Short mmCIF file of C-alpha atoms and ligand atoms in Angstrom, two decimals:
data_model
loop_
_atom_site.label_atom_id
_atom_site.label_comp_id
_atom_site.label_asym_id
_atom_site.label_seq_id
_atom_site.Cartn_x
_atom_site.Cartn_y
_atom_site.Cartn_z
CA MET A 357 0.00 0.00 0.00
CA THR A 358 1.37 3.45 0.82
CA HIS A 359 4.46 4.61 2.72
CA SER A 360 2.47 6.76 5.12
CA PRO A 361 1.92 5.22 8.56
CA LEU A 362 -0.94 2.72 8.70
CA TYR A 363 -3.45 2.54 11.52
CA ILE A 364 -6.26 0.18 12.48
CA GLY A 365 -9.43 1.35 14.25
CA LEU A 366 -11.68 -1.08 16.13
CA MET A 367 -15.05 0.00 17.43
CA SER A 368 -17.89 -1.78 19.18
CA GLY A 369 -20.69 0.55 20.18
CA THR A 370 -23.74 0.56 22.41
CA SER A 371 -25.78 -1.43 19.88
CA LEU A 372 -23.76 -4.50 20.95
CA ASP A 373 -23.91 -5.78 17.36
CA GLY A 374 -20.21 -6.59 17.10
CA VAL A 375 -16.86 -5.05 16.21
CA ASP A 376 -16.28 -2.84 13.17
CA GLY A 377 -12.65 -2.70 12.06
CA VAL A 378 -10.90 -0.53 9.49
CA LEU A 379 -7.38 -0.10 8.23
CA THR A 380 -6.63 3.49 7.12
CA PRO A 381 -6.99 5.75 4.99
CA PHE A 382 -8.82 8.28 7.17
CA ASP A 383 -10.46 10.34 4.44
CA ALA A 384 -11.86 7.69 2.12
CA ASP A 385 -13.23 4.19 2.31
CA PRO A 386 -10.68 1.95 4.01
CA VAL A 387 -10.20 -1.81 4.16
CA ALA A 388 -13.00 -2.90 6.52
CA ALA A 389 -14.22 -5.95 8.43
CA HIS A 390 -17.10 -6.70 10.80
CA ILE A 391 -17.19 -9.49 13.38
CA PRO A 392 -20.62 -9.99 15.00
CA PHE A 393 -20.78 -10.73 18.72
CA PRO A 394 -22.00 -14.26 19.50
CA ASP A 395 -25.45 -14.15 21.16
CA GLU A 396 -24.21 -15.31 24.53
CA LEU A 397 -21.50 -12.60 24.65
CA ARG A 398 -24.09 -9.98 23.69
CA ARG A 399 -26.29 -11.20 26.55
CA GLU A 400 -23.38 -11.05 29.00
CA LEU A 401 -22.43 -7.53 27.88
CA LEU A 402 -26.03 -6.42 28.27
CA SER A 403 -26.12 -7.93 31.74
CA LEU A 404 -22.85 -6.17 32.71
CA GLN A 405 -24.49 -2.80 31.99
CA ALA A 406 -26.28 -3.03 35.36
CA PRO A 407 -25.27 -4.19 38.86
CA SER A 408 -25.19 -7.97 39.21
CA ASP A 409 -23.28 -10.83 40.89
CA ASN A 410 -19.54 -11.38 40.61
CA GLU A 411 -19.07 -8.48 38.20
CA ILE A 412 -15.26 -8.15 38.45
CA HIS A 413 -14.66 -11.73 37.42
CA ARG A 414 -17.27 -11.65 34.65
CA GLU A 415 -16.03 -8.30 33.35
CA ALA A 416 -12.48 -9.66 33.13
CA LEU A 417 -13.62 -12.72 31.18
CA ALA A 418 -15.75 -10.59 28.84
CA ALA A 419 -12.79 -8.22 28.30
CA ASN A 420 -10.67 -11.20 27.25
CA ARG A 421 -13.38 -12.38 24.85
CA ILE A 422 -13.55 -8.92 23.31
CA ALA A 423 -9.78 -8.77 22.88
CA THR A 424 -9.92 -12.13 21.11
CA LEU A 425 -12.69 -10.98 18.74
CA TYR A 426 -10.86 -7.70 18.10
CA ALA A 427 -7.73 -9.76 17.24
CA ASP A 428 -9.82 -11.85 14.81
CA CYS A 429 -10.92 -8.61 13.18
CA VAL A 430 -7.29 -7.41 12.91
CA ARG A 431 -6.30 -10.70 11.25
CA GLU A 432 -9.12 -10.32 8.71
CA LEU A 433 -8.07 -6.73 7.95
CA LEU A 434 -4.41 -7.70 7.44
CA ASP A 435 -5.43 -10.62 5.21
CA LYS A 436 -7.69 -8.42 3.08
CA ALA A 437 -5.00 -5.74 2.77
CA GLY A 438 -2.17 -8.22 2.16
CA LEU A 439 -0.15 -6.68 5.00
CA THR A 440 1.77 -8.00 7.97
CA ALA A 441 1.45 -6.78 11.55
CA SER A 442 4.83 -5.06 11.46
CA GLU A 443 3.57 -2.70 8.75
CA VAL A 444 0.87 -1.25 11.02
CA THR A 445 1.88 1.58 13.37
CA ALA A 446 -0.87 1.13 15.96
CA ILE A 447 -4.37 -0.09 16.69
CA GLY A 448 -6.96 2.22 18.26
CA ALA A 449 -9.26 -0.09 20.23
CA HIS A 450 -12.39 1.44 21.71
CA GLY A 451 -13.56 -1.55 23.79
CA GLN A 452 -17.12 -2.12 24.96
CA THR A 453 -18.80 0.44 27.17
CA ILE A 454 -20.44 -1.23 30.14
CA ARG A 455 -20.80 1.90 32.32
CA HIS A 456 -20.64 5.60 31.48
CA GLN A 457 -20.83 7.84 34.57
CA PRO A 458 -18.89 11.04 33.83
CA ALA A 459 -20.63 12.86 36.70
CA LEU A 460 -19.12 10.27 39.05
CA GLY A 461 -15.73 10.56 37.35
CA TYR A 462 -15.55 7.29 35.46
CA THR A 463 -16.41 5.40 32.30
CA ARG A 464 -15.59 1.78 31.43
CA GLN A 465 -14.81 0.48 27.95
CA ILE A 466 -13.86 -3.10 28.57
CA ILE A 467 -11.22 -4.94 26.59
CA ASN A 468 -7.95 -6.59 27.63
CA PRO A 469 -5.52 -4.40 25.63
CA ALA A 470 -2.49 -6.39 26.84
CA LEU A 471 -4.02 -9.52 25.34
CA LEU A 472 -4.82 -7.69 22.08
CA ALA A 473 -1.18 -6.51 21.84
CA GLU A 474 -0.02 -10.05 22.57
CA LEU A 475 -2.33 -11.63 19.98
CA THR A 476 -1.63 -9.12 17.20
CA GLY A 477 1.98 -8.03 17.77
CA ILE A 478 0.88 -4.43 17.13
CA ASP A 479 0.96 -1.44 19.51
CA VAL A 480 -2.51 -1.01 21.02
CA ILE A 481 -3.96 2.30 22.19
CA ALA A 482 -7.02 1.85 24.41
CA ASP A 483 -9.07 3.64 27.09
CA PHE A 484 -9.64 6.81 25.06
CA ARG A 485 -12.33 8.32 27.24
CA SER A 486 -10.88 8.34 30.77
CA ARG A 487 -8.45 11.21 30.32
CA ASP A 488 -11.12 13.58 29.08
CA ILE A 489 -13.24 12.74 32.13
CA ALA A 490 -10.20 13.22 34.38
CA ALA A 491 -9.95 16.71 32.86
CA GLY A 492 -13.55 17.45 33.79
CA GLY A 493 -15.14 16.41 30.49
CA GLN A 494 -17.90 14.00 29.51
CA GLY A 495 -15.45 11.62 27.81
CA ALA A 496 -17.92 11.68 24.90
CA PRO A 497 -18.61 12.15 22.14
CA LEU A 498 -15.05 11.79 20.83
CA VAL A 499 -15.89 11.54 17.13
CA PRO A 500 -16.52 15.28 16.49
CA ALA A 501 -12.80 16.15 16.21
CA PHE A 502 -12.45 13.49 13.52
CA HIS A 503 -15.67 14.60 11.81
CA GLN A 504 -14.27 18.14 11.68
CA ALA A 505 -10.94 16.92 10.27
CA VAL A 506 -12.47 14.94 7.39
CA PHE A 507 -15.98 16.31 6.82
CA GLY A 508 -15.59 20.01 7.72
CA SER A 509 -16.25 22.58 4.98
CA ASP A 510 -15.03 26.17 4.75
CA LYS A 511 -18.23 27.18 2.95
CA ALA A 512 -21.18 25.60 4.70
CA VAL A 513 -22.41 24.36 8.05
CA ARG A 514 -22.62 20.58 8.01
CA VAL A 515 -24.17 18.23 10.52
CA ILE A 516 -22.87 14.69 10.96
CA ALA A 517 -25.46 12.55 12.76
CA ASN A 518 -24.01 9.28 14.02
CA ILE A 519 -26.91 6.94 14.76
CA GLY A 520 -25.54 3.92 16.61
CA GLY A 521 -27.10 2.53 19.78
CA ILE A 522 -27.05 6.12 21.02
CA GLY A 523 -27.36 9.11 18.68
CA ASN A 524 -24.83 11.92 18.56
CA ILE A 525 -24.48 14.97 16.35
CA SER A 526 -21.46 17.03 15.31
CA ILE A 527 -22.20 20.50 13.97
CA LEU A 528 -19.25 21.61 11.83
CA ARG A 529 -19.02 25.31 11.12
CA PRO A 530 -16.80 27.03 8.56
CA GLY A 531 -13.76 28.26 10.45
CA GLY A 532 -13.58 25.10 12.52
CA SER A 533 -15.85 25.64 15.52
CA VAL A 534 -17.69 22.47 16.46
CA ILE A 535 -20.67 21.64 18.66
CA GLY A 536 -21.34 18.02 19.49
CA TYR A 537 -23.30 15.96 22.00
CA ASP A 538 -25.34 12.81 22.46
CA THR A 539 -28.92 13.50 21.41
CA GLY A 540 -30.40 10.45 23.16
CA PRO A 541 -31.31 6.98 21.91
CA GLY A 542 -30.29 6.01 18.40
CA ASN A 543 -31.22 2.41 17.58
CA LEU A 544 -31.07 0.81 21.00
CA LEU A 545 -34.73 1.17 22.03
CA MET A 546 -35.91 -0.03 18.60
CA ASP A 547 -33.44 -2.94 18.73
CA GLY A 548 -34.68 -3.94 22.19
CA TRP A 549 -38.36 -3.80 21.18
CA VAL A 550 -38.01 -5.80 17.96
CA HIS A 551 -35.90 -8.35 19.83
CA ARG A 552 -38.53 -8.73 22.51
CA HIS A 553 -41.44 -9.11 20.06
CA LYS A 554 -39.86 -10.82 17.07
CA GLY A 555 -36.59 -12.26 18.35
CA LEU A 556 -34.67 -10.21 15.76
CA PRO A 557 -31.50 -8.19 16.53
CA TYR A 558 -32.84 -5.14 14.67
CA ASP A 559 -35.72 -3.92 12.52
CA ARG A 560 -34.28 -4.29 9.03
CA ASN A 561 -34.74 -1.08 7.07
CA GLY A 562 -37.28 -0.06 9.73
CA ASP A 563 -39.94 -2.05 7.84
CA TRP A 564 -41.73 -3.15 11.01
CA ALA A 565 -41.80 0.42 12.35
CA ALA A 566 -43.10 1.58 8.97
CA SER A 567 -46.01 -0.89 9.27
CA GLY A 568 -47.19 0.81 12.49
CA THR A 569 -48.54 4.23 13.38
CA PRO A 570 -46.80 6.41 15.99
CA LEU A 571 -48.76 6.88 19.23
CA PRO A 572 -48.74 10.64 19.91
CA ALA A 573 -49.42 10.34 23.65
CA LEU A 574 -46.57 7.87 24.08
CA LEU A 575 -44.24 10.00 21.98
CA ASP A 576 -45.06 13.02 24.17
CA ARG A 577 -44.31 10.98 27.26
CA LEU A 578 -40.94 9.82 25.91
CA LEU A 579 -40.08 13.41 24.97
CA GLN A 580 -40.52 14.43 28.64
CA GLU A 581 -37.20 12.69 29.47
CA PRO A 582 -35.16 15.37 31.31
CA TYR A 583 -31.88 14.38 29.58
CA LEU A 584 -33.24 15.76 26.29
CA ALA A 585 -33.58 19.30 27.68
CA LEU A 586 -30.14 19.40 29.33
CA PRO A 587 -27.69 21.86 27.80
CA ALA A 588 -24.49 20.51 26.19
CA PRO A 589 -21.92 19.24 27.06
CA LYS A 590 -23.79 16.02 27.68
CA SER A 591 -23.46 12.33 26.95
CA THR A 592 -25.51 9.28 27.72
CA GLY A 593 -25.74 5.52 27.27
CA ARG A 594 -27.44 2.36 28.44
CA ASP A 595 -26.99 3.59 32.02
CA LEU A 596 -30.07 5.74 31.30
CA PHE A 597 -31.74 4.34 28.18
CA HIS A 598 -32.30 0.67 29.03
CA ALA A 599 -35.29 -1.66 28.71
CA ASP A 600 -36.69 -0.55 32.09
CA TRP A 601 -36.58 3.09 30.99
CA LEU A 602 -39.02 2.19 28.23
CA ALA A 603 -41.06 -0.30 30.29
CA SER A 604 -41.80 2.31 32.94
CA ARG A 605 -43.24 4.62 30.26
CA LEU A 606 -45.51 2.03 28.65
CA ASP A 607 -48.13 2.15 31.44
CA GLY A 608 -51.51 2.48 29.76
CA PHE A 609 -50.21 1.33 26.37
CA GLU A 610 -50.30 -2.41 27.12
CA ALA A 611 -53.04 -2.94 24.51
CA ALA A 612 -51.31 -0.94 21.78
CA PRO A 613 -50.06 -2.94 18.78
CA ALA A 614 -46.32 -3.63 19.18
CA ALA A 615 -45.68 -2.22 15.69
CA ASP A 616 -47.19 1.10 16.78
CA VAL A 617 -44.76 1.23 19.71
CA GLN A 618 -41.90 0.53 17.28
CA ALA A 619 -43.16 3.35 15.01
CA THR A 620 -43.21 5.62 18.08
CA LEU A 621 -39.63 4.68 19.00
CA ALA A 622 -38.46 5.48 15.46
CA ALA A 623 -40.28 8.83 15.64
CA PHE A 624 -38.70 9.47 19.05
CA THR A 625 -35.16 8.90 17.74
CA ALA A 626 -35.83 11.11 14.72
CA ARG A 627 -37.42 13.88 16.82
CA THR A 628 -34.55 14.03 19.32
CA ILE A 629 -31.94 14.28 16.56
CA ALA A 630 -34.01 16.81 14.61
CA ALA A 631 -34.47 18.93 17.75
CA GLY A 632 -30.70 19.27 18.11
CA VAL A 633 -30.25 20.18 14.45
CA LEU A 634 -33.09 22.74 14.51
CA ARG A 635 -31.76 24.34 17.69
CA ASP A 636 -28.04 24.43 16.91
CA ALA A 637 -27.74 24.25 13.11
CA PRO A 638 -30.95 25.47 11.46
CA ASN A 639 -28.90 26.79 8.52
CA ALA A 640 -26.94 23.57 7.84
CA GLU A 641 -26.57 22.67 4.15
CA ALA A 642 -27.42 19.05 4.95
CA VAL A 643 -27.44 16.40 7.66
CA TYR A 644 -25.10 13.50 6.83
CA VAL A 645 -26.02 10.33 8.70
CA CYS A 646 -23.54 7.60 9.63
CA GLY A 647 -23.76 4.51 11.84
CA GLY A 648 -26.29 1.71 11.41
CA GLY A 649 -29.20 4.16 11.51
CA ALA A 650 -28.24 5.25 8.00
CA LEU A 651 -29.33 1.76 6.82
CA ASN A 652 -32.79 2.17 8.36
CA GLY A 653 -34.82 3.59 5.46
CA HIS A 654 -37.85 4.31 7.62
CA LEU A 655 -35.78 6.21 10.18
CA MET A 656 -34.09 8.23 7.42
CA THR A 657 -37.49 9.13 5.91
CA THR A 658 -38.86 10.09 9.33
CA LEU A 659 -35.80 12.24 10.05
CA GLN A 660 -36.15 13.93 6.66
CA GLY A 661 -39.80 14.64 7.49
CA ALA A 662 -38.71 16.50 10.63
CA LEU A 663 -36.06 18.69 8.95
CA PRO A 664 -36.03 21.34 6.21
CA MET A 665 -32.54 20.55 4.85
CA PRO A 666 -31.58 17.38 2.94
CA VAL A 667 -30.89 14.28 5.04
CA LEU A 668 -28.17 12.27 3.29
CA ASN A 669 -25.59 9.75 4.45
CA THR A 670 -21.82 10.07 4.65
CA ASP A 671 -21.36 8.19 1.36
CA GLU A 672 -22.01 11.67 -0.08
CA LEU A 673 -18.81 12.80 1.63
CA GLY A 674 -16.79 9.75 0.58
CA ILE A 675 -17.01 7.39 3.57
CA ALA A 676 -19.53 4.57 4.00
CA PRO A 677 -21.76 5.10 7.06
CA MET A 678 -20.68 1.88 8.81
CA HIS A 679 -16.98 2.78 8.56
CA VAL A 680 -16.97 6.28 10.03
CA GLU A 681 -16.75 5.52 13.74
CA ALA A 682 -14.04 2.85 13.41
CA ILE A 683 -11.98 5.21 11.26
CA ALA A 684 -12.37 7.80 14.00
CA PHE A 685 -10.62 5.45 16.44
CA ALA A 686 -7.82 4.77 13.95
CA TRP A 687 -7.49 8.57 13.71
CA LEU A 688 -7.48 8.90 17.51
CA ALA A 689 -4.70 6.28 17.65
CA MET A 690 -2.71 8.41 15.21
CA ARG A 691 -3.33 11.48 17.38
CA PHE A 692 -2.01 9.54 20.39
CA CYS A 693 1.10 8.42 18.51
CA GLN A 694 1.79 12.03 17.55
CA ARG A 695 0.99 13.14 21.13
CA LEU A 696 -1.73 15.44 19.84
CA SER A 697 -5.02 16.06 21.62
CA GLY A 698 -8.02 13.97 20.56
CA ASN A 699 -10.84 15.70 22.43
CA LEU A 700 -12.56 18.99 21.68
CA PRO A 701 -13.00 20.82 25.00
CA ALA A 702 -15.93 22.80 23.52
CA VAL A 703 -17.68 19.48 22.91
CA THR A 704 -16.84 17.40 25.96
CA GLY A 705 -16.49 20.21 28.49
CA ALA A 706 -12.94 19.19 29.46
CA ARG A 707 -10.60 21.87 30.83
CA GLY A 708 -8.44 21.60 27.73
CA GLY A 709 -7.21 19.46 24.89
CA ARG A 710 -5.71 16.16 26.06
CA VAL A 711 -3.80 13.28 24.50
CA LEU A 712 -6.33 10.44 24.79
CA GLY A 713 -5.55 6.80 25.43
CA ALA A 714 -2.99 4.48 26.95
CA LEU A 715 -0.33 2.50 25.10
CA TYR A 716 0.15 -1.27 25.30
CA PRO A 717 3.31 -1.83 23.25
CA ALA A 718 3.52 -4.72 20.78
N1 LIG B 1548 -30.13 -2.84 7.46
C1 LIG B 1548 -30.43 -2.22 8.61
N2 LIG B 1548 -31.69 -1.76 8.83
C2 LIG B 1548 -32.02 -1.15 9.98
N3 LIG B 1548 -31.15 -0.95 10.98
C3 LIG B 1548 -29.88 -1.38 10.83
C4 LIG B 1548 -29.45 -2.02 9.65
N4 LIG B 1548 -28.13 -2.34 9.79
C5 LIG B 1548 -27.78 -1.89 11.01
N5 LIG B 1548 -28.83 -1.33 11.64
C6 LIG B 1548 -28.86 -0.75 12.99
O1 LIG B 1548 -27.59 -0.26 13.32
C7 LIG B 1548 -27.13 -0.81 14.55
C8 LIG B 1548 -25.63 -0.93 14.52
O2 LIG B 1548 -25.12 0.36 14.26
P1 LIG B 1548 -23.68 0.81 14.75
O3 LIG B 1548 -23.37 2.06 14.03
O4 LIG B 1548 -22.74 -0.33 14.65
O5 LIG B 1548 -23.98 1.14 16.27
P2 LIG B 1548 -22.98 1.03 17.52
O6 LIG B 1548 -21.86 1.95 17.22
O7 LIG B 1548 -23.82 1.44 18.68
O8 LIG B 1548 -22.56 -0.41 17.57
C9 LIG B 1548 -27.87 -2.12 14.67
O9 LIG B 1548 -28.02 -2.50 16.02
C10 LIG B 1548 -29.21 -1.78 14.03
O10 LIG B 1548 -30.04 -1.16 14.96
MG1 LIG B 1549 -21.74 -1.46 16.08
#
């Protein structure tokens, strides 16, 4: 390939669907691979999101499993690219968030980075979020700096909406100023509901949601969630938006068709993202969606219905929606190797720019 340094980014997000891996370039479609999580690991990771028995032991075992799957992903990337480990400068490994409590001073992205370094023979950078929290920040979202670097325009305001398990937006202004925060649920409530009623991991293309009719009273109730009205900086996760969050709001809707609830959840995700765009970027040229939500046709149509500007996906800007977040962690690994800051204090609320991550040498 090229003579410029090569990086690998590995990301597994709140959807718990698996690990997305990429091997640079940063500004165009890279070599990519996806390894789904086995069902029983997904169940264990879901269970580790909340207090339960023997957590330290179970977390350690799950972190080893994740390192092993991340290593499988690295092997697939190297095979596809025809490269050897020694040609890669570093891996940026996000790990799996099982708790995110910035107000209490911690966040946990589990992975055994020592094992990943051992299995791959490549330098591993991990634990990207802790330093930002130590500096008074939210530790999230971390993708806006990367969005600015590759998607920013000097002519127009652009919004990048990353719809993973959680939704987050980056508002990129000409001149380089950036606003970014978690808007609320992305796919995770819809994933949970379709799993409960149909045993499926997600609602393909949003077809089931599209077959239902949103319930206005339920939508209003969901929109009362105080997180939505908080000013930025803010970030959230499964700590707040879990199955019980939804269950406690379904009182009185027991008889409603399950498809109507799914339609309401899709409308809720779209409304919360649209609210952020309308408040902070009403003059944006377009909203560019990335993450798995970009593959949900019904969600994209609903979001377009709530916004005056075009809703597109990041293919328009040269990177496939499912690759963006993993590339961001390859980019953050590069920033670490160059000892450059990876956070945007205006986004996370940290006291200043910080070099993010910790190195586990090959
Ligand atoms: N074809 C599709 N139709 C609808 N939703 C999809 C599709 N493909 C992926 N998704 C959604 O995207 C999610 C994965 O998105 P991803 O960006 O990986 O999120 P995360 O970063 O939280 O893991 C899945 O859980 C699912 O909800
Ligand atoms: Mg994912």
